[in-house]
Short mmCIF file of N, CA and C in Angstrom, two decimals:
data_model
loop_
_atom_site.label_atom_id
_atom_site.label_comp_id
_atom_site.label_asym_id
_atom_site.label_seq_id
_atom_site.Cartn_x
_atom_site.Cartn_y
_atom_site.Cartn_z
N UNK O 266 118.83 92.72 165.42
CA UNK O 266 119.17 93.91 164.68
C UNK O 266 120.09 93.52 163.52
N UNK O 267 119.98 93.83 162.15
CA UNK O 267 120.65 93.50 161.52
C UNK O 267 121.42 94.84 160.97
N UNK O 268 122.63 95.07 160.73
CA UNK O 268 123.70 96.07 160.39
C UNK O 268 124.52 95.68 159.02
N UNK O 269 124.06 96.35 158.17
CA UNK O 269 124.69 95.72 157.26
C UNK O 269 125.23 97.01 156.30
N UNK O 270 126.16 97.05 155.15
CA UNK O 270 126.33 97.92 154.30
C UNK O 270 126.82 97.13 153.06
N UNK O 271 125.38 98.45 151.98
CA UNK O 271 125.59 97.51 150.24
C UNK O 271 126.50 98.27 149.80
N UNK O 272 127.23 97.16 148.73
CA UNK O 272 127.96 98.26 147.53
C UNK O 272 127.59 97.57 146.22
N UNK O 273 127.94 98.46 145.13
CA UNK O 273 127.86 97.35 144.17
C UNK O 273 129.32 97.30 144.03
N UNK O 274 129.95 96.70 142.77
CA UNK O 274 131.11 95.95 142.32
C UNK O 274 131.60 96.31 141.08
N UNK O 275 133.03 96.58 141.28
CA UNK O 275 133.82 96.78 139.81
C UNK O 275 134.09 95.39 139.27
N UNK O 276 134.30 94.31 139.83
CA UNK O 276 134.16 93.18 139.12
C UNK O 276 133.89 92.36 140.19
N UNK O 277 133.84 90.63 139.29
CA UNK O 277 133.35 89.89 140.16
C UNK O 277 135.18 89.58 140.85
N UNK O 278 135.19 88.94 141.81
CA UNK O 278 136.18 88.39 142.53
C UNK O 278 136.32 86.77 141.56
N UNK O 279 138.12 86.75 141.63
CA UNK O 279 138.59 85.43 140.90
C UNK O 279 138.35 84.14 141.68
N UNK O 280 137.79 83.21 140.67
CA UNK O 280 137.34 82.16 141.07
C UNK O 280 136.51 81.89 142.16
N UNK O 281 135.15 82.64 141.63
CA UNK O 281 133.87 82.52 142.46
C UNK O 281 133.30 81.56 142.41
N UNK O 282 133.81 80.63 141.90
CA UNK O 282 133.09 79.18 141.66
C UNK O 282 133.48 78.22 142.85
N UNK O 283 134.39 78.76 143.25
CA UNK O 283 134.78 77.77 145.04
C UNK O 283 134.78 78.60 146.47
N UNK O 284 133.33 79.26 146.50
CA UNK O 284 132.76 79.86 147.19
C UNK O 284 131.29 79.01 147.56
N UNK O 285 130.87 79.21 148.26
CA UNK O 285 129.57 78.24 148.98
C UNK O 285 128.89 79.45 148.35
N UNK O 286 127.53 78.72 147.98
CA UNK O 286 126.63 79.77 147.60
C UNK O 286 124.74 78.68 147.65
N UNK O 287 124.33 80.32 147.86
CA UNK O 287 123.01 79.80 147.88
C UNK O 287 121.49 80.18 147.19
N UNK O 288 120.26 79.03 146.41
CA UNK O 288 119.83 79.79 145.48
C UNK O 288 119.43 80.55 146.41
N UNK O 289 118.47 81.92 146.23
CA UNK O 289 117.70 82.32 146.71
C UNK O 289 116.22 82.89 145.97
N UNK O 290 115.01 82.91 146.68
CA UNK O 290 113.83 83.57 146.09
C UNK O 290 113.01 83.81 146.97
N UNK O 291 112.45 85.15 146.23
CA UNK O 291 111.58 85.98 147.37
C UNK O 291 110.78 87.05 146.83
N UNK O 292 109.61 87.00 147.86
CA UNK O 292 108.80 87.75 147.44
C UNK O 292 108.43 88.74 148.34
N UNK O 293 107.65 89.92 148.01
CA UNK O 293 106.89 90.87 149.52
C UNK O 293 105.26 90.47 149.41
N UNK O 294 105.18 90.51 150.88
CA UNK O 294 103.84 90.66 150.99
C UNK O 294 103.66 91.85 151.23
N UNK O 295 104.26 92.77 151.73
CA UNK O 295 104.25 94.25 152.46
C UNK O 295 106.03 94.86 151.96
N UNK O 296 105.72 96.27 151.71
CA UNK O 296 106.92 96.99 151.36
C UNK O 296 107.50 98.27 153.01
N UNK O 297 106.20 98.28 153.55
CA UNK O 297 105.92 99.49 154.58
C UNK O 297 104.94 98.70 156.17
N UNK O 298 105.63 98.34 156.56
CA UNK O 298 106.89 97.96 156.64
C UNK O 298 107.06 96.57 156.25
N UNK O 299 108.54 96.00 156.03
CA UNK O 299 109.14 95.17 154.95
C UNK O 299 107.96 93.84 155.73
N UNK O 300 107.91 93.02 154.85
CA UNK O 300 107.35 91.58 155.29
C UNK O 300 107.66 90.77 154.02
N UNK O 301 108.82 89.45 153.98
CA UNK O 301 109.09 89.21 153.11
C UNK O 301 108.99 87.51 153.30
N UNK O 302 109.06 86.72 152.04
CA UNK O 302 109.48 85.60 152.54
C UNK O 302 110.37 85.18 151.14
N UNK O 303 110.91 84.24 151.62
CA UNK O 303 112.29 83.81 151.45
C UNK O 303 112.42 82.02 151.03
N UNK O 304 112.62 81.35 150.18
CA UNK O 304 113.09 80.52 149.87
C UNK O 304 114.51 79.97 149.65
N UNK O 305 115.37 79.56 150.18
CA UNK O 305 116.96 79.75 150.49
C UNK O 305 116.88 77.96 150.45
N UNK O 306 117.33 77.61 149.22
CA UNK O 306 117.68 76.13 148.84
C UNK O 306 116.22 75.31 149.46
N UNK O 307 116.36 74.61 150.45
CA UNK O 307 115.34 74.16 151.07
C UNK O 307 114.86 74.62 151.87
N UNK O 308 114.65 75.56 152.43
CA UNK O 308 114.46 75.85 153.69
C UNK O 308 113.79 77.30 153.34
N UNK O 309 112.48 77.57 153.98
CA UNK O 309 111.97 78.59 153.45
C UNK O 309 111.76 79.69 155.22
N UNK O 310 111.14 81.02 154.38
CA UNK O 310 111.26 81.91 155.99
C UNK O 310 110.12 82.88 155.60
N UNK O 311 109.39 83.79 156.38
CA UNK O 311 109.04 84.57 156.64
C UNK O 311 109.48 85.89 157.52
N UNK O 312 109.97 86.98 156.80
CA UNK O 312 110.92 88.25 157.98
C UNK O 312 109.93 89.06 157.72
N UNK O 313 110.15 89.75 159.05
CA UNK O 313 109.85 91.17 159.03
C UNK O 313 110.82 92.02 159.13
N UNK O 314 111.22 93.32 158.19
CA UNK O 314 112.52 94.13 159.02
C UNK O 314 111.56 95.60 159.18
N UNK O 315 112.14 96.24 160.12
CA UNK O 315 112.16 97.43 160.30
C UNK O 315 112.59 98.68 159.43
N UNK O 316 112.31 99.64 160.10
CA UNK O 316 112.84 100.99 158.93
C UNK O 316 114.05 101.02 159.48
N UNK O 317 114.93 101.83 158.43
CA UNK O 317 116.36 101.96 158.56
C UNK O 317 116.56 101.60 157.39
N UNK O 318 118.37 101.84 157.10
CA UNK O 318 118.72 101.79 156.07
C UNK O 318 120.54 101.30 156.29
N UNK O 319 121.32 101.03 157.15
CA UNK O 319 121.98 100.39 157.85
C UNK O 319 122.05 99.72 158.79
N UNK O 320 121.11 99.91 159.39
CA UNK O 320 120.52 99.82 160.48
C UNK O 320 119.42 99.16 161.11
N UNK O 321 118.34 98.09 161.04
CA UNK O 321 117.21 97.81 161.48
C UNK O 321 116.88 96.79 162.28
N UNK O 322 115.83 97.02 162.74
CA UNK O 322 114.96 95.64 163.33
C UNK O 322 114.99 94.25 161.98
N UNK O 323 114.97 93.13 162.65
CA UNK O 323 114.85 92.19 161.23
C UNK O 323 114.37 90.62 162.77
N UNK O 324 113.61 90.48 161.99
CA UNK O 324 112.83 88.84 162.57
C UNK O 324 112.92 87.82 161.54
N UNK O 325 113.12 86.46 162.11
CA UNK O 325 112.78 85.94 160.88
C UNK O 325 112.24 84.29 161.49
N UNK O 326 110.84 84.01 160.69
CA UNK O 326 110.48 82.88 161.61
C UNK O 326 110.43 81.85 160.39
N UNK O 327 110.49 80.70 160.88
CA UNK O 327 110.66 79.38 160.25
C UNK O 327 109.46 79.17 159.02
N UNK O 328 108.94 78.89 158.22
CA UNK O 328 107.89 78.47 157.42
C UNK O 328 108.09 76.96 156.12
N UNK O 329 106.84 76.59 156.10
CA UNK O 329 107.05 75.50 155.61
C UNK O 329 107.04 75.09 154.10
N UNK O 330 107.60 74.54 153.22
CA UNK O 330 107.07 74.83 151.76
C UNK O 330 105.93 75.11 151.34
N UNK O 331 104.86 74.27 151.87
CA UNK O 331 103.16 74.60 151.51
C UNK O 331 102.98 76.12 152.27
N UNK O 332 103.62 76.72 152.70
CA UNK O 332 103.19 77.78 153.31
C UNK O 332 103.53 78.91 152.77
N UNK O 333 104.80 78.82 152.22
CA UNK O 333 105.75 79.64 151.72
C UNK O 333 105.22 79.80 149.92
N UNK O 334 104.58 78.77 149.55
CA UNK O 334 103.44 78.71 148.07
C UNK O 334 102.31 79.28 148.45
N UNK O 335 102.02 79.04 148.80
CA UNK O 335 100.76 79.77 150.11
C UNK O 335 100.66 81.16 149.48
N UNK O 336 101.97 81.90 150.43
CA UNK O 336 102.01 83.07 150.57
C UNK O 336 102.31 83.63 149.15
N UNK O 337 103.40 82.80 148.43
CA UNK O 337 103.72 83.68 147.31
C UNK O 337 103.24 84.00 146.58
N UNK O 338 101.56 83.58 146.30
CA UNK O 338 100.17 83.64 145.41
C UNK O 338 99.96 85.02 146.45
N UNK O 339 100.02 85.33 147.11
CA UNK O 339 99.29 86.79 147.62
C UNK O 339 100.26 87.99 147.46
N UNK O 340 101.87 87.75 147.14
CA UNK O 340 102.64 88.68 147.08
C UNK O 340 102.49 89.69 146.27
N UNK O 341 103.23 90.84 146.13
CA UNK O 341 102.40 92.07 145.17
C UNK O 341 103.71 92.38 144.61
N UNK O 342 104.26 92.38 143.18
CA UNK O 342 105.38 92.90 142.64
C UNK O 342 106.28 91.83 142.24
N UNK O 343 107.36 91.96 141.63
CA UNK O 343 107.92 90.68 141.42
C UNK O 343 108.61 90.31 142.18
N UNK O 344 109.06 88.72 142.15
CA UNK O 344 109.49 87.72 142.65
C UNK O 344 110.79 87.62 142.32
N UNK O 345 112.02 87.74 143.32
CA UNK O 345 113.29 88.15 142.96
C UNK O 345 114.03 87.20 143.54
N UNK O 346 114.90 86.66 142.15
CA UNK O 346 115.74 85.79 142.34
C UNK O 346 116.95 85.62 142.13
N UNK O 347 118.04 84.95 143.09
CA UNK O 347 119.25 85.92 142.75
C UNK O 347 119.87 84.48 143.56
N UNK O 348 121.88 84.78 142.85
CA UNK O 348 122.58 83.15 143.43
C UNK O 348 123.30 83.96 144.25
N UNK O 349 123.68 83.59 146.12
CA UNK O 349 124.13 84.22 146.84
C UNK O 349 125.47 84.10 147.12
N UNK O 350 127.00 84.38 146.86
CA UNK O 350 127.70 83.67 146.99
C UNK O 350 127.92 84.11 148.77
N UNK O 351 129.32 83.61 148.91
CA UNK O 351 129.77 83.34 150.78
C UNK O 351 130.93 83.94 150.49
N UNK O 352 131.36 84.90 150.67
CA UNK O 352 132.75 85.35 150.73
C UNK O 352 133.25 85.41 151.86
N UNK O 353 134.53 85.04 152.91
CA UNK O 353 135.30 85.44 153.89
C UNK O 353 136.10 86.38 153.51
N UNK O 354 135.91 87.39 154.57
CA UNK O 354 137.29 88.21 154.94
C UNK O 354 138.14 88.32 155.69
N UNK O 355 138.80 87.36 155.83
CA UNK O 355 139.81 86.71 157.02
C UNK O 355 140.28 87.95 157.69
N UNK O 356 140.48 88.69 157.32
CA UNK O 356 141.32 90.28 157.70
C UNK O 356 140.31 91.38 157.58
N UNK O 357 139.36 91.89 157.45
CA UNK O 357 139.15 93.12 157.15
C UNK O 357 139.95 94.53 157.36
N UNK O 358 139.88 95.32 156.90
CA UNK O 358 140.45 96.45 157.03
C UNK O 358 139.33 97.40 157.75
N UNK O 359 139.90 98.09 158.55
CA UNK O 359 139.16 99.43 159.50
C UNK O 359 139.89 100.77 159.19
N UNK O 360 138.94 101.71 159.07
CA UNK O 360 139.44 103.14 159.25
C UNK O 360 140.70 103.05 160.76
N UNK O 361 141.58 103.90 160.84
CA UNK O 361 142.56 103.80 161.47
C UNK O 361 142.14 104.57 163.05
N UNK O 362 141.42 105.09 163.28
CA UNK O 362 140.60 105.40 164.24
C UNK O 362 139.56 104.55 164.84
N UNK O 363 139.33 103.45 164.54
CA UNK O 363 138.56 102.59 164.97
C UNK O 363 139.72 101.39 165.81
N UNK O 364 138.90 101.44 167.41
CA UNK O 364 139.56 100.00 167.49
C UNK O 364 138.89 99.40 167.90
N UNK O 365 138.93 97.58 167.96
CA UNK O 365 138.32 97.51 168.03
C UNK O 365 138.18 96.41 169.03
N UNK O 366 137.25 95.78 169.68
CA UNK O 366 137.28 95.27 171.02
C UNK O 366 137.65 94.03 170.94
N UNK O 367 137.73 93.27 169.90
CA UNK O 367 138.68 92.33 170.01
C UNK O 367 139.71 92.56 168.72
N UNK O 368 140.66 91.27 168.95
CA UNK O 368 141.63 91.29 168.12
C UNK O 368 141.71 91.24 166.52
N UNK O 369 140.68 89.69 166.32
CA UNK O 369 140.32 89.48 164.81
C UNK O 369 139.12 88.95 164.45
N UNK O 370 138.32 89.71 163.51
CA UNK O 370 137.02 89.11 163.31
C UNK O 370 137.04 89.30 162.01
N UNK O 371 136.31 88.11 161.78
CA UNK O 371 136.24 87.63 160.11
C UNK O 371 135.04 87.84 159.95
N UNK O 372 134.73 88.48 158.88
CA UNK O 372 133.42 89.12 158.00
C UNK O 372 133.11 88.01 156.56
N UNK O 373 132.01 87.89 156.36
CA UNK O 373 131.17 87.66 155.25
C UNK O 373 130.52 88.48 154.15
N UNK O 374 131.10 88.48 153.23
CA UNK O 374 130.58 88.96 152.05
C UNK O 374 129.48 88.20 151.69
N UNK O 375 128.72 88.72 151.03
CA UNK O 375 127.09 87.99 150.18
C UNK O 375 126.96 88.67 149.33
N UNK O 376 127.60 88.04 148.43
CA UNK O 376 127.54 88.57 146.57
C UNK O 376 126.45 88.51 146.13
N UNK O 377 125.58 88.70 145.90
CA UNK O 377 124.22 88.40 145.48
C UNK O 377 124.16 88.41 143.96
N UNK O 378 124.10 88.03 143.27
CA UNK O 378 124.05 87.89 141.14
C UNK O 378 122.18 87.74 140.69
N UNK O 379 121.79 88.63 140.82
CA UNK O 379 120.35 88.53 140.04
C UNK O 379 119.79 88.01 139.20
N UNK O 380 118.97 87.25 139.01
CA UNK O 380 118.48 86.52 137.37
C UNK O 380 117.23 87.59 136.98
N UNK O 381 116.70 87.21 135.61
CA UNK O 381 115.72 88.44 135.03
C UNK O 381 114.64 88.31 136.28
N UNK O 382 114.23 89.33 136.07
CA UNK O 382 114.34 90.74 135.29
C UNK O 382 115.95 91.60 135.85
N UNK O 383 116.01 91.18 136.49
CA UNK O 383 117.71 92.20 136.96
C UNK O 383 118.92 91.75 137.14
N UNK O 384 118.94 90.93 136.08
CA UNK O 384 120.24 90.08 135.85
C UNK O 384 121.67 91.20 135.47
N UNK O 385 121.24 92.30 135.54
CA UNK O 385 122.30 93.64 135.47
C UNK O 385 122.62 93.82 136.66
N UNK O 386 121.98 93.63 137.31
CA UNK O 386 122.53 94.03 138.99
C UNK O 386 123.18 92.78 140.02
N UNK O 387 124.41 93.71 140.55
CA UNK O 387 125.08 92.92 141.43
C UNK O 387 125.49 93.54 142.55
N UNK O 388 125.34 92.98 143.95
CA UNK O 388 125.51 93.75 145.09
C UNK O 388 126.15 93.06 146.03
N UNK O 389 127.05 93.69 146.69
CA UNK O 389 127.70 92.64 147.84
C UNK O 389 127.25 93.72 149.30
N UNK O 390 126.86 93.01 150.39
CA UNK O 390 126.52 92.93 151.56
C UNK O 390 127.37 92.39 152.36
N UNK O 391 127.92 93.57 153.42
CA UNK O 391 128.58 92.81 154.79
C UNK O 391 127.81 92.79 156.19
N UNK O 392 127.81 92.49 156.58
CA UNK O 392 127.03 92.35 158.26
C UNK O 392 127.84 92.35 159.67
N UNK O 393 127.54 93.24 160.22
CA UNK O 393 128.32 93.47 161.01
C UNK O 393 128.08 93.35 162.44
N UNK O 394 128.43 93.25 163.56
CA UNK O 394 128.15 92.77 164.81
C UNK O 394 127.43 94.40 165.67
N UNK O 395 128.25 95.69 164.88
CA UNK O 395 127.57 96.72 165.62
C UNK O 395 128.24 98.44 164.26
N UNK O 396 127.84 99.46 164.47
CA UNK O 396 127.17 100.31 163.81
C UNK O 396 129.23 101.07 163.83
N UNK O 397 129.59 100.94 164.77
CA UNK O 397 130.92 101.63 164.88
C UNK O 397 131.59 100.95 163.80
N UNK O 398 131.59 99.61 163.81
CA UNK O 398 132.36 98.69 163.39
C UNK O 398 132.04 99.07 161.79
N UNK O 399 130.50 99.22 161.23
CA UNK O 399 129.95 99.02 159.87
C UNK O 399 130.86 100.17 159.58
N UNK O 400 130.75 101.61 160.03
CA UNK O 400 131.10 102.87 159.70
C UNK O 400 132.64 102.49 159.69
N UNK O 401 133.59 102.26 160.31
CA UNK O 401 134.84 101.87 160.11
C UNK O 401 135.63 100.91 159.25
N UNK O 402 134.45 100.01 158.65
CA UNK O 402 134.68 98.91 157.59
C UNK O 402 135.52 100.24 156.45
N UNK O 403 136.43 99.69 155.97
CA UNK O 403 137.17 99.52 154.42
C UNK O 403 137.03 98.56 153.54
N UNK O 404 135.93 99.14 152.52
CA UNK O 404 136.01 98.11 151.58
C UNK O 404 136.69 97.55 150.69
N UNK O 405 136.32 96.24 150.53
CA UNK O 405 137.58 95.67 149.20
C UNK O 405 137.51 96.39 148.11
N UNK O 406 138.58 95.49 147.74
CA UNK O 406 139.31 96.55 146.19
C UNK O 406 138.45 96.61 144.95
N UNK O 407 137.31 95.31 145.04
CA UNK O 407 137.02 95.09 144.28
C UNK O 407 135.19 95.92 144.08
N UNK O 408 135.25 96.50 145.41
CA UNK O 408 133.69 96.60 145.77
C UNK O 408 133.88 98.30 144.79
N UNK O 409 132.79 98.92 144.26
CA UNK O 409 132.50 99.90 143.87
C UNK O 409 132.05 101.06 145.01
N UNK O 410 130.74 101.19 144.07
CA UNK O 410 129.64 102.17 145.07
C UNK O 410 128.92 102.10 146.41
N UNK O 411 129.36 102.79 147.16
CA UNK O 411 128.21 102.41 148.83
C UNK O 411 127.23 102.68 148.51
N UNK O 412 126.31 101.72 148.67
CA UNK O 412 124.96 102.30 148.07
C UNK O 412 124.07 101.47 149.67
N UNK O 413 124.49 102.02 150.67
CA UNK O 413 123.76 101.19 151.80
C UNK O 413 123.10 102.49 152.04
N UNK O 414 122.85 103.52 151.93
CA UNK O 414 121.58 104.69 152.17
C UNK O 414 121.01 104.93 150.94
N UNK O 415 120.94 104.32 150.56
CA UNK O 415 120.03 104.25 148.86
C UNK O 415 119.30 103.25 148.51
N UNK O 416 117.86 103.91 148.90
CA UNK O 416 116.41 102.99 149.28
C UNK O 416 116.20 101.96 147.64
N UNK O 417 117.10 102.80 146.82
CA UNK O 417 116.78 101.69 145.31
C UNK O 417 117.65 100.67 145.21
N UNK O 418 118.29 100.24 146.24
CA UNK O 418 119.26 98.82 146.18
C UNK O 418 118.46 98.06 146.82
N UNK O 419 117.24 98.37 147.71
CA UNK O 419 116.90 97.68 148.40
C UNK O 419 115.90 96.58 147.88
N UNK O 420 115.74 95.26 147.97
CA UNK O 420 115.65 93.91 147.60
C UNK O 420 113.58 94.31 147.66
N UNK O 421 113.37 95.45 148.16
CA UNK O 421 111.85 95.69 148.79
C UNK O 421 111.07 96.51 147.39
N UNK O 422 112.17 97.31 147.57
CA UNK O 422 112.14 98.35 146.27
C UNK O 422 112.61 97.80 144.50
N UNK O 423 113.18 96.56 144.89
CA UNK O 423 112.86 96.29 143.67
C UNK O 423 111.89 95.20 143.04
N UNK O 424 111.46 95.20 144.26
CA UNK O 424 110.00 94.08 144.00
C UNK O 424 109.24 94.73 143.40
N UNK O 425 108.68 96.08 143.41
CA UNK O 425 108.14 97.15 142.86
C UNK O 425 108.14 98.21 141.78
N UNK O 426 109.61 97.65 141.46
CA UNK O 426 109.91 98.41 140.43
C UNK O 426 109.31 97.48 139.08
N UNK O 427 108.68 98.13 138.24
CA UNK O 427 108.04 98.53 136.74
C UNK O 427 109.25 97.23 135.86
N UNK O 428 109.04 96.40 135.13
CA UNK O 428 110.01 95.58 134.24
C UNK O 428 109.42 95.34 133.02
#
């Protein structure tokens, strides 16, 4: 199950350049339901996720470069490519009504930075272990808009979108 919530960003965070990051590229074979594959530095994938929108089913099985070329000749829409950074949040912050079952858990940010066609868009993604926890997240200072129930952030939906 993957749990996650997007925002976009009032700016980038200082000195993003000593952050681990990774390329990424991807295409759909299917939008309904998602079927994607994935090129991540060397190492390529094939997922399926589920419906939802914080919330879903998500698989993801191993594939091989010739396979992953393979597939991307049959994909439908464009091919989206984007540099992922690694952010820690040593601390997160929680709504004050949330507690939570352990003491301290450190979260990952995934800055994602788009190249064309959507080199305007930037989105950060957290992932979370369970659905109480996502809803109780406080975001950083730096994060903007929640846009995690808004089907047009989604990486599926913009394979499809018109450029």
């Amino acid at each position: 199950m993957e749990i996650e919530r997007k925002f976009t960003v009032k700016s980038l965070p200082e000195h993003l350049e000593q952050y681990p990051f990774h390329h990424i590229e991807q295409a759909y074979l299917n939008t309904d339901p998602v079927i994607r594959i994935r090129k991540q530095d060397d190492s390529y994938y094939l997922t399926y996720k589920g419906k939802g929108l914080m919330a879903r089913e998500e698989h993801n099985l191993p594939l091989n470069e010739q396979s992953y070329y393979h597939l991307k000749e049959k994909a439908d829409g464009n091919v989206i490519s984007k540099k992922r950074y690694l952010i820690p949040i040593d601390r997160p912050e929680f709504k004050s009504d949330y507690k939570a079952s352990i003491d301290h858990i450190g979260l990952t940010i995934e800055l994602d930075i788009f190249d064309a066609p959507f080199e305007n868009i930037i989105i950060a993604e957290v992932e979370f272990p369970d659905q109480d926890m996502a809803n109780a997240f406080i975001p950083v200072d730096w994060f903007s808009e929640d846009v995690t129930n808004n089907p047009e952030y989604h990486n599926s939906n913009l394979s499809r979108k018109k450029v």
